[in-house]
Short mmCIF file of C-alpha atoms and ligand atoms in Angstrom, two decimals:
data_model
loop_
_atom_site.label_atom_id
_atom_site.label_comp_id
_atom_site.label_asym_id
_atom_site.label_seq_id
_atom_site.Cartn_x
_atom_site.Cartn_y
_atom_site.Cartn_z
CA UNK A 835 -11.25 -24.56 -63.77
CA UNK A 836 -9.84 -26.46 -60.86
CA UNK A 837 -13.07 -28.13 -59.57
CA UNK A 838 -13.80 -30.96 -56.66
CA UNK A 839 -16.35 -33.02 -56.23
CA UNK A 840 -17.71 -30.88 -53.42
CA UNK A 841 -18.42 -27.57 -55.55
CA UNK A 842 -15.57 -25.87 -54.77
CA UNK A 843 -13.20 -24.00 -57.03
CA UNK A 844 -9.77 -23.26 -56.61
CA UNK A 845 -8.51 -19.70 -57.54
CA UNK A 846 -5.79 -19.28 -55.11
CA UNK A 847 -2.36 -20.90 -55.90
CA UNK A 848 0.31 -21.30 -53.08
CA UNK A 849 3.62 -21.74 -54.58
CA UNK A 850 6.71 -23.26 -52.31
CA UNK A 851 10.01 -22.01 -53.80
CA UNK A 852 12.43 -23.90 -51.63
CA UNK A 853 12.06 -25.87 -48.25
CA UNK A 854 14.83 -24.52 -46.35
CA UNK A 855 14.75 -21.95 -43.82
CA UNK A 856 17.12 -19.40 -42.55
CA UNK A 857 15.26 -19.92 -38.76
CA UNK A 858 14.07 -22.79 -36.87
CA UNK A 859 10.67 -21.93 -35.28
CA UNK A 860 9.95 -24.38 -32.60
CA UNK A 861 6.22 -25.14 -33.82
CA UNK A 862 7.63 -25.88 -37.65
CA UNK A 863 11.17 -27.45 -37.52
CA UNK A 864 14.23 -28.97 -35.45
CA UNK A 865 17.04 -27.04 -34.07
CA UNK A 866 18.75 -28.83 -36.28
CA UNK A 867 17.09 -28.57 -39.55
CA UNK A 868 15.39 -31.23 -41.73
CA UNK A 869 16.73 -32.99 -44.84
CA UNK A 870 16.37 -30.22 -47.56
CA UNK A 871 15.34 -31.50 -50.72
CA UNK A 872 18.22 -32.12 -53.68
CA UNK A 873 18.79 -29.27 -55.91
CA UNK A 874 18.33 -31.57 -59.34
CA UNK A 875 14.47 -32.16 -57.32
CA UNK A 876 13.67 -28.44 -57.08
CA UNK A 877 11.38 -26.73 -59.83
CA UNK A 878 13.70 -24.76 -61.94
CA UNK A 879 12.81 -21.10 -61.99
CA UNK A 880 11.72 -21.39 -65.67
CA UNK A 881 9.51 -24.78 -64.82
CA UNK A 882 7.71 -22.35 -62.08
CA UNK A 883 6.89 -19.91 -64.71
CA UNK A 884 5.35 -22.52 -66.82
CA UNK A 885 3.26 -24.29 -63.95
CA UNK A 886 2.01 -20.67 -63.08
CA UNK A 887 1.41 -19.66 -66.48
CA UNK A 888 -0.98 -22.71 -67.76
CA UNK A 889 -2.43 -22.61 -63.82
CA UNK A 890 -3.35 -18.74 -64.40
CA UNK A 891 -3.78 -19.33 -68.48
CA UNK A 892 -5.84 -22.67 -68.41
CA UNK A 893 -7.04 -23.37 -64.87
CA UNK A 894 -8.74 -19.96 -64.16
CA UNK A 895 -6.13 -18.98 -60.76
CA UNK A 896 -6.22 -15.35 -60.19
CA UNK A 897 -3.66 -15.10 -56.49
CA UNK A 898 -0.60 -16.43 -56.93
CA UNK A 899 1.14 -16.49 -53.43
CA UNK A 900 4.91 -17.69 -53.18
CA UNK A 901 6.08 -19.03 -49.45
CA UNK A 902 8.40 -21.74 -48.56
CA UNK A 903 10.76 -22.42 -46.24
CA UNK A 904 11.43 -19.06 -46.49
CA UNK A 905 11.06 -18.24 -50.15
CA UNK A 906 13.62 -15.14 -49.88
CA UNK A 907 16.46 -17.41 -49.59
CA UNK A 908 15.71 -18.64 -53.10
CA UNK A 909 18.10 -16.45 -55.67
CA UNK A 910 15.87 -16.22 -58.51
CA UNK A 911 12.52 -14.69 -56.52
CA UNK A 912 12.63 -11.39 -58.45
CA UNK A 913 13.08 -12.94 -62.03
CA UNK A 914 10.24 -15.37 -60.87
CA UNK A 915 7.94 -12.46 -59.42
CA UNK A 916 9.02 -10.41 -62.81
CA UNK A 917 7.82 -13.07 -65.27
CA UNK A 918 4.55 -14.08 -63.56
CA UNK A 919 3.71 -10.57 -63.49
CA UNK A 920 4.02 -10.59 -67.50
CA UNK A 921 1.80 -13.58 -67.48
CA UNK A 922 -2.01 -12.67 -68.86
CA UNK A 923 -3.54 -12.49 -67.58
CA UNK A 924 -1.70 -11.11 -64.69
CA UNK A 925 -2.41 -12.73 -61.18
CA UNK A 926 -1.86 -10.86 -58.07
CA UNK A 927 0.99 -11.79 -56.56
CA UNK A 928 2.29 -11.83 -52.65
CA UNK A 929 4.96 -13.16 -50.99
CA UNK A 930 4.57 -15.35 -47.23
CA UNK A 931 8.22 -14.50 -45.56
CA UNK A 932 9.88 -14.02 -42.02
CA UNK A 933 11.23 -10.69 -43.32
CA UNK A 934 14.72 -11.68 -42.94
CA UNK A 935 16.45 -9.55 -45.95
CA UNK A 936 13.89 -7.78 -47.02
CA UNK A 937 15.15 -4.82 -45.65
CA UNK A 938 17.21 -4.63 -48.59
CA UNK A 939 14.64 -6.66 -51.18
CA UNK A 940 11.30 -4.80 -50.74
CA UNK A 941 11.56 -2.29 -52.90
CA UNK A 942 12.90 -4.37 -55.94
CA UNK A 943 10.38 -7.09 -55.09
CA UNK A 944 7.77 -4.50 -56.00
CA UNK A 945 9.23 -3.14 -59.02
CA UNK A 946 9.42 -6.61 -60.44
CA UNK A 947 5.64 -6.60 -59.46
CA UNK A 948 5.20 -7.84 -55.97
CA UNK A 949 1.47 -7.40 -54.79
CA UNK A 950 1.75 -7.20 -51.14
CA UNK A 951 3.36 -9.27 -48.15
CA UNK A 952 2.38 -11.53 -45.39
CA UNK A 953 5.30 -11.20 -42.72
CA UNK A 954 5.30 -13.45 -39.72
CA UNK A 955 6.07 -12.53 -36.45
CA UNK A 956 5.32 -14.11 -33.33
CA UNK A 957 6.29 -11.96 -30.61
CA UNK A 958 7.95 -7.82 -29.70
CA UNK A 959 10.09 -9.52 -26.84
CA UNK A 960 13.59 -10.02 -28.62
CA UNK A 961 14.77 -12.82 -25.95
CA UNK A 962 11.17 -14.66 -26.44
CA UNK A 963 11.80 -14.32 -30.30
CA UNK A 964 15.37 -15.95 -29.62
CA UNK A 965 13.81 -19.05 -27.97
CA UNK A 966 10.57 -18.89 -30.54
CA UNK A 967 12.80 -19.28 -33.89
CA UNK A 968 16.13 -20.39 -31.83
CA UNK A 969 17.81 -17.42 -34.05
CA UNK A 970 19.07 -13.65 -32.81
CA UNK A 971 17.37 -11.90 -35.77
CA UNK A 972 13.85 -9.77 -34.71
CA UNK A 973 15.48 -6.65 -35.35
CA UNK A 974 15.90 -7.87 -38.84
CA UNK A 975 12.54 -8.93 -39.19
CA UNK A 976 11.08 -5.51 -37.84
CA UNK A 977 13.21 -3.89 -40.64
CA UNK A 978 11.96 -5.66 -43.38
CA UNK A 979 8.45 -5.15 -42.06
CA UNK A 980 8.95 -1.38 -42.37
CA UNK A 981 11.13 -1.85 -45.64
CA UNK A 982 7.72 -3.74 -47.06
CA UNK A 983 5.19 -0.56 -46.13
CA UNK A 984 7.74 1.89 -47.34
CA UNK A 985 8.02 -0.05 -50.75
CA UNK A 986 4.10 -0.10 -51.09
CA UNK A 987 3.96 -3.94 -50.45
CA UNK A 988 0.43 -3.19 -48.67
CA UNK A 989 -1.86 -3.59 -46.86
CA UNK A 990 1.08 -5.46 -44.98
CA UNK A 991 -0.19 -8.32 -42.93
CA UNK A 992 1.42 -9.57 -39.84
CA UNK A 993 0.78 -13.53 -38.92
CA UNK A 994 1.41 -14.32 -35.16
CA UNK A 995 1.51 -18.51 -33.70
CA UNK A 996 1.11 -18.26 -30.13
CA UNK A 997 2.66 -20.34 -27.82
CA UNK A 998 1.79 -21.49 -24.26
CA UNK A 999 4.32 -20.15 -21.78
CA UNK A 1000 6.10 -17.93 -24.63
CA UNK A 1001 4.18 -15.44 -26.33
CA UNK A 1002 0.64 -16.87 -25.08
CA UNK A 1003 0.03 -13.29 -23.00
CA UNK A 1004 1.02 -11.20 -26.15
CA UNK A 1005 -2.06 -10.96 -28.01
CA UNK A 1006 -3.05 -7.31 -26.86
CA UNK A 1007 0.71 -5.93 -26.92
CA UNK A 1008 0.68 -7.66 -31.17
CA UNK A 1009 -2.35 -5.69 -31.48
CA UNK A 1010 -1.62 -2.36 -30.28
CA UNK A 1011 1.40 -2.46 -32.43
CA UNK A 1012 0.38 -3.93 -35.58
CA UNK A 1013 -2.47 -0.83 -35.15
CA UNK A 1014 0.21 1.56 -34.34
CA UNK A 1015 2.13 0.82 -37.55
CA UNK A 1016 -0.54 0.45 -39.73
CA UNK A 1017 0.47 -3.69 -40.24
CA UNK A 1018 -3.14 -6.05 -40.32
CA UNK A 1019 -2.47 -8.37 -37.73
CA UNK A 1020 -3.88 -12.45 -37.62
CA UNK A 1021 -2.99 -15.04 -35.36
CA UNK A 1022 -3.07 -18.50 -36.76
CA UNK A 1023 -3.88 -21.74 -34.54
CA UNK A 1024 -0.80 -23.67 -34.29
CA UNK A 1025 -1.22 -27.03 -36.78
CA UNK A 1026 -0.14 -30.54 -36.14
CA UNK A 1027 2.29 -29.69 -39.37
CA UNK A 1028 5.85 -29.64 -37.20
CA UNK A 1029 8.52 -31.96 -38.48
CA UNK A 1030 9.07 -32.74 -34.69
CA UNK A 1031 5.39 -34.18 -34.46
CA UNK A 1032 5.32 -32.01 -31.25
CA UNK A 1033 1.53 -30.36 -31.54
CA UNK A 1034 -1.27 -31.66 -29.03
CA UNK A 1035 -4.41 -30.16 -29.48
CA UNK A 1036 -4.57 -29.59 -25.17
CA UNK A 1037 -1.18 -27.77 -25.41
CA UNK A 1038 -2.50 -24.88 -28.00
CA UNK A 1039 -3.40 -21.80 -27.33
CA UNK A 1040 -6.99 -21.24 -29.45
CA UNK A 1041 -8.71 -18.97 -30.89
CA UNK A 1042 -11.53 -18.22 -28.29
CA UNK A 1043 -8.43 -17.38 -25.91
CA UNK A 1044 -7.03 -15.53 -28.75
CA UNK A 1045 -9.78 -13.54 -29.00
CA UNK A 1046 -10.73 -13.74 -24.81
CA UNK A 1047 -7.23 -12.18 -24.55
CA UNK A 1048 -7.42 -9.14 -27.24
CA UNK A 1049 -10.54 -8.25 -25.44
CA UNK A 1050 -9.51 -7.85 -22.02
CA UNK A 1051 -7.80 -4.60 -24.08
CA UNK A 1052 -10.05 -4.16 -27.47
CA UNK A 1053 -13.76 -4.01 -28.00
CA UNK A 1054 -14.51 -6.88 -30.93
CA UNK A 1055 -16.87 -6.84 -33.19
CA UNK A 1056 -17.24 -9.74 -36.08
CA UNK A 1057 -16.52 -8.11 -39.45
CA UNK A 1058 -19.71 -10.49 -40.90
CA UNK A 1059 -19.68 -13.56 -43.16
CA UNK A 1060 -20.33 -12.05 -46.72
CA UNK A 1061 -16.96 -9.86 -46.46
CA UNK A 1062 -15.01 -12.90 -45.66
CA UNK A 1063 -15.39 -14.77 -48.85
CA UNK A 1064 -13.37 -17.68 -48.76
CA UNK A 1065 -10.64 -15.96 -47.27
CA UNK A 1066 -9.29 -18.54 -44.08
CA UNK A 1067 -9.17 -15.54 -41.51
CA UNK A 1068 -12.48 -14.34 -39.25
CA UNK A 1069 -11.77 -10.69 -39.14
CA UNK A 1070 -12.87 -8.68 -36.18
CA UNK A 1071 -13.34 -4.63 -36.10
CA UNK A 1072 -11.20 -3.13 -33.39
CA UNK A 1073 -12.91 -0.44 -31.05
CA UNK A 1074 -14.83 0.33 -33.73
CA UNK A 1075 -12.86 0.37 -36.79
CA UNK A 1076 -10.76 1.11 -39.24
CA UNK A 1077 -8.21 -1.11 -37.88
CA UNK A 1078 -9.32 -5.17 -38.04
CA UNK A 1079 -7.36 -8.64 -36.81
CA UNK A 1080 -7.99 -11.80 -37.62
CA UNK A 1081 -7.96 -15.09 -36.49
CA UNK A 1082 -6.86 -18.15 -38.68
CA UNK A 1083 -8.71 -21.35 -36.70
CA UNK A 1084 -7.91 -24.15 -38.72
CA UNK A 1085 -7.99 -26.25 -35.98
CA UNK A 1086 -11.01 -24.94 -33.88
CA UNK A 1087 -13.07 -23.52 -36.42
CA UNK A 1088 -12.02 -25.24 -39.91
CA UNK A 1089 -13.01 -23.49 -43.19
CA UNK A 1090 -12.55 -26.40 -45.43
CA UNK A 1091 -16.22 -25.84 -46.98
CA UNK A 1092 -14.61 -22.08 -48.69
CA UNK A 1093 -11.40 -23.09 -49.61
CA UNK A 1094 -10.19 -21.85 -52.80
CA UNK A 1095 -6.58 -22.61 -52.67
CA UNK A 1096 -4.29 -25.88 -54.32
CA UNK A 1097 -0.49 -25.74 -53.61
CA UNK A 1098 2.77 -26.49 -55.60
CA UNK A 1099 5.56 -28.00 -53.67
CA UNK A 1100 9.30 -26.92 -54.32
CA UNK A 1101 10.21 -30.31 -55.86
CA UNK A 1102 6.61 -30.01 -58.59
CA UNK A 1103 4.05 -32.04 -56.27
CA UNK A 1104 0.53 -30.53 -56.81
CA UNK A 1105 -1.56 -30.62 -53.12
CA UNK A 1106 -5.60 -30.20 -52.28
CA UNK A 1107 -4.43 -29.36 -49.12
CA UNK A 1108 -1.98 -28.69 -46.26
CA UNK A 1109 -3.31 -32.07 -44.72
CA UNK A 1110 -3.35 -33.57 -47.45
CA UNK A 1111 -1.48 -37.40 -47.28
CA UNK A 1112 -1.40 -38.03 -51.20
CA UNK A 1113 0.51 -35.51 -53.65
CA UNK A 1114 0.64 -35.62 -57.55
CA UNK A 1115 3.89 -35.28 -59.39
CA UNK A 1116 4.21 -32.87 -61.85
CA UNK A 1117 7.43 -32.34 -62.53
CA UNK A 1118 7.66 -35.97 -63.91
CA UNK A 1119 5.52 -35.30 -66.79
CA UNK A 1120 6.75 -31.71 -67.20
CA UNK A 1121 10.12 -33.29 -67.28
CA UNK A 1122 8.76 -35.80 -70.05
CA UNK A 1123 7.81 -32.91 -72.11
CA UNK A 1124 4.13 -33.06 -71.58
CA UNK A 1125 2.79 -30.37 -73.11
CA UNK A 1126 0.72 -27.58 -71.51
CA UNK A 1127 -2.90 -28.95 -72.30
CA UNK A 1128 -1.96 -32.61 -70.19
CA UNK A 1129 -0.11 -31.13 -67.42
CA UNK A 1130 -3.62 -28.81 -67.03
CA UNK A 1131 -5.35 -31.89 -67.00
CA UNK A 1132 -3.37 -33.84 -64.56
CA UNK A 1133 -3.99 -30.92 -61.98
CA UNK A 1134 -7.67 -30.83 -63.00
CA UNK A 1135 -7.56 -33.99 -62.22
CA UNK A 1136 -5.40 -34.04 -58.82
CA UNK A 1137 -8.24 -30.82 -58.16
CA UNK A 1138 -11.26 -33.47 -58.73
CA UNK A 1139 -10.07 -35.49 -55.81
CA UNK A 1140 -9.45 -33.03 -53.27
CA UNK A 1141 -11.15 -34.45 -49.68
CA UNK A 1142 -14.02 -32.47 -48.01
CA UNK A 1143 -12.05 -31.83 -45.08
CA UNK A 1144 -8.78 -31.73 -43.34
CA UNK A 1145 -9.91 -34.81 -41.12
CA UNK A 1146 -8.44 -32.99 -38.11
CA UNK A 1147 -11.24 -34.12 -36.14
CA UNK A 1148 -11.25 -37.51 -37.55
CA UNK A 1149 -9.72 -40.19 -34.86
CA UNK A 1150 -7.76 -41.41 -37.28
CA UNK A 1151 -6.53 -38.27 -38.63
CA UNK A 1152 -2.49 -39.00 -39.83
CA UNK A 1153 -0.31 -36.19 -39.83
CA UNK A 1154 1.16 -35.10 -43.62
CA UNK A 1155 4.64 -36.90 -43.84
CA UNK A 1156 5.67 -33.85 -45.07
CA UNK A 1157 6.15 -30.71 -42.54
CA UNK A 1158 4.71 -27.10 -42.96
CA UNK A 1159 8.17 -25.90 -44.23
CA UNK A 1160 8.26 -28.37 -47.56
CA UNK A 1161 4.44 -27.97 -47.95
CA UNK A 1162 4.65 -24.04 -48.30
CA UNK A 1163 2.57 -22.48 -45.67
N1 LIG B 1157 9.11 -18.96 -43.76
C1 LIG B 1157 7.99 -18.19 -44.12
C2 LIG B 1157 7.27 -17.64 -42.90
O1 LIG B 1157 7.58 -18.09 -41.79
O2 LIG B 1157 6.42 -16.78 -43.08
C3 LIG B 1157 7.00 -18.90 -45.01
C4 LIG B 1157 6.69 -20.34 -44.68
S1 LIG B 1157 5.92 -20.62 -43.10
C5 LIG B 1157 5.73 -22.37 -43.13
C6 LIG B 1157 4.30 -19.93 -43.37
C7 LIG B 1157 3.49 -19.65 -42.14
O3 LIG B 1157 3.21 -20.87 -41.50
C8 LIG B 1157 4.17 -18.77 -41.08
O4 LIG B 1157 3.33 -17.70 -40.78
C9 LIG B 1157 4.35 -19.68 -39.91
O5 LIG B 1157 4.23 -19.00 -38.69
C10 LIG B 1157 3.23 -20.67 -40.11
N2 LIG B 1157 3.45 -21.96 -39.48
C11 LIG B 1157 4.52 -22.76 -39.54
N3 LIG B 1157 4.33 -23.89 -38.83
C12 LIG B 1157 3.09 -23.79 -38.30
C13 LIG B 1157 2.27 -24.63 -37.46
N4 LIG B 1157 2.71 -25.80 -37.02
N5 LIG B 1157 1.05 -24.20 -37.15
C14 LIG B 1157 0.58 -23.01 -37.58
N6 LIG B 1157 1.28 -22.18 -38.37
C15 LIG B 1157 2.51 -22.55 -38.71
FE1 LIG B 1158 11.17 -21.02 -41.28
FE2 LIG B 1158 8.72 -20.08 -41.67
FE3 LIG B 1158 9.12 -22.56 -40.60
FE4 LIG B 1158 9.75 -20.41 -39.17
S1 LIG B 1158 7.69 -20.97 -39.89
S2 LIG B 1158 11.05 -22.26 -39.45
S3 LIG B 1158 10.42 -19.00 -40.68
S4 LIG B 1158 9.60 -21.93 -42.65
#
């Protein structure tokens, strides 16, 4: 098991598969990029498969999720998805993407045994999605949202930052679409995790006006604490039901005390957390041949460490030298 000292256990792995990024979202990276990491640094495809296989063999992980940068732009995502769906036993498996290409991808993501999708998407205004990402590309995105339902890659969740004087008054207009096309919908808080250091906590938008703004359209009602699990979104039932949204409020309302999760950079660091300021390098004793019993233990042991909170509220909370895009989100 992946234990801390605070009684939590961590079932949920978060895999990055590169750091790069084929858009430049204005609350994650520069306009003009960051300084990828070296090829000879990244994981190879094969020394993913390993670190998922002893985490799901040895460690007791059950979700595997693979994210980035945007973790389509990495060629060997299918052979990756395809071998840790052979693993036993098998994870579920999902995928945290823009949706850029997978228009053409979705449906050969899922043969090779793709659970589902998380698709983010910030806005329905093409020109606002333009000055959002800095890139022309929302038709693509909407294609390989539908692409992802067609191929089964469900339920098919939609994650939306808002931004103040962007998107900010797009909450309701999300909603009624995501509900309209059967996607699940969740806004997530914008996190001091940009490269740019540009976050301040007075310039966010959060998640009481979220939720002030979907109900000047939706009736709200909390989905209750026992169906939430450890899972990082609130959920709220909309008019009534079926349809739900959620709201991720890591900064507002923190969830620290249920998380489940530890995280894999591209280059082999094992984190406790996306705030994390200390990482643990695997890939140095993978690539010493350690064998499959010590690297376990080295992540137990990473695990056993893991802080109580993200000290987001803590005055002297430091930023992660590392940005959102080479953490995996
Ligand atoms: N490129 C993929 C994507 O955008 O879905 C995967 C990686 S991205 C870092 C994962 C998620 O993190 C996206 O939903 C994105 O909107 C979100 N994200 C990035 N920077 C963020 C920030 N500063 N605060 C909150 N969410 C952020
Ligand atoms: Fe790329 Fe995702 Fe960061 Fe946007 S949020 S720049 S899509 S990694």
């Amino acid at each position: 098991m992946l234990a801390d000292t605070y009684g939590r256990v961590a079932t949920d792995l978060r895999v990055s598969l590169t750091d790069r990024c084929n858009l430049r979202c204005t609350y994650c990276m520069p306009e003009e990029g960051l300084q990828w990491l070296a090829k000879p640094d990244l994981l190879t495809d094969d020394e993913i498969v390993r670190l998922v296989d002893i985490a799901v063999r040895l460690l007791g992980i059950t979700e595997v999720r693979f994210t980035g940068g945007e973790p389509l732009l990495r060629p060997g995502l299918p052979g990756i998805v395809e071998a840790v769906a052979a693993l036993e036993p098998r994870p579920r498996i999902s995928l945290t993407t823009n949706g850029i290409g997978l228009g053409r991808t979705a449906a050969a993501l899922r043969t090779a045994g793709l659970d589902r999708v998380n698709v983010s998407l910030d806005t329905l205004r093409p020109e606002v999605f333009h000055t959002l990402t800095r890139r022309n590309r929302h038709h693509d995105v909407l294609a390989g949202l539908h692409a992802a339902r067609e191929a089964g890659l469900t339920p098919v969740k939609v994650n939306s930052v808002l931004m103040p004087g962007l998107n900010e008054d797009e909450a309701p207009d999300l909603l009624a679409w995501a509900i309209e096309h059967d996607y699940e919908l969740r806004f997530i808080e914008q996190m001091p995790l940009d490269a740019q250091h540009g976050w301040r906590r007075e310039g966010m938008i959060t998640a009481g006006d979220i939720l002030a703004s979907l109900r000047t359209r939706f009736r709200l009602e909390p989905e209750g604490e026992e169906q939430r699990g450890s899972a990082p979104a609130e959920r709220w039932i909309v008019d009534g039901g079926p349809h739900r949204v959620g709201v991720i409020a890591s900064v507002t309302r923190p969830f620290c005390a249920a998380c489940d999760r530890t995280r894999l950079t591209a280059d082999g660091q094992v984190r406790t957390c996306l705030f994390a300021t200390e990482e643990t390098d695997l890939r140095a004793a993978l690539r010493a041949d350690a064998d499959d019993a010590h690297l376990a233990e080295i992540w137990r042991g990473a695990m056993w460490g893991k802080k109580a909170g993200s000290g987001l509220d803590d005055p002297t909370f430091l930023q992660p030298e590392r940005p959102m895009s080479a953490i995996g989100g």
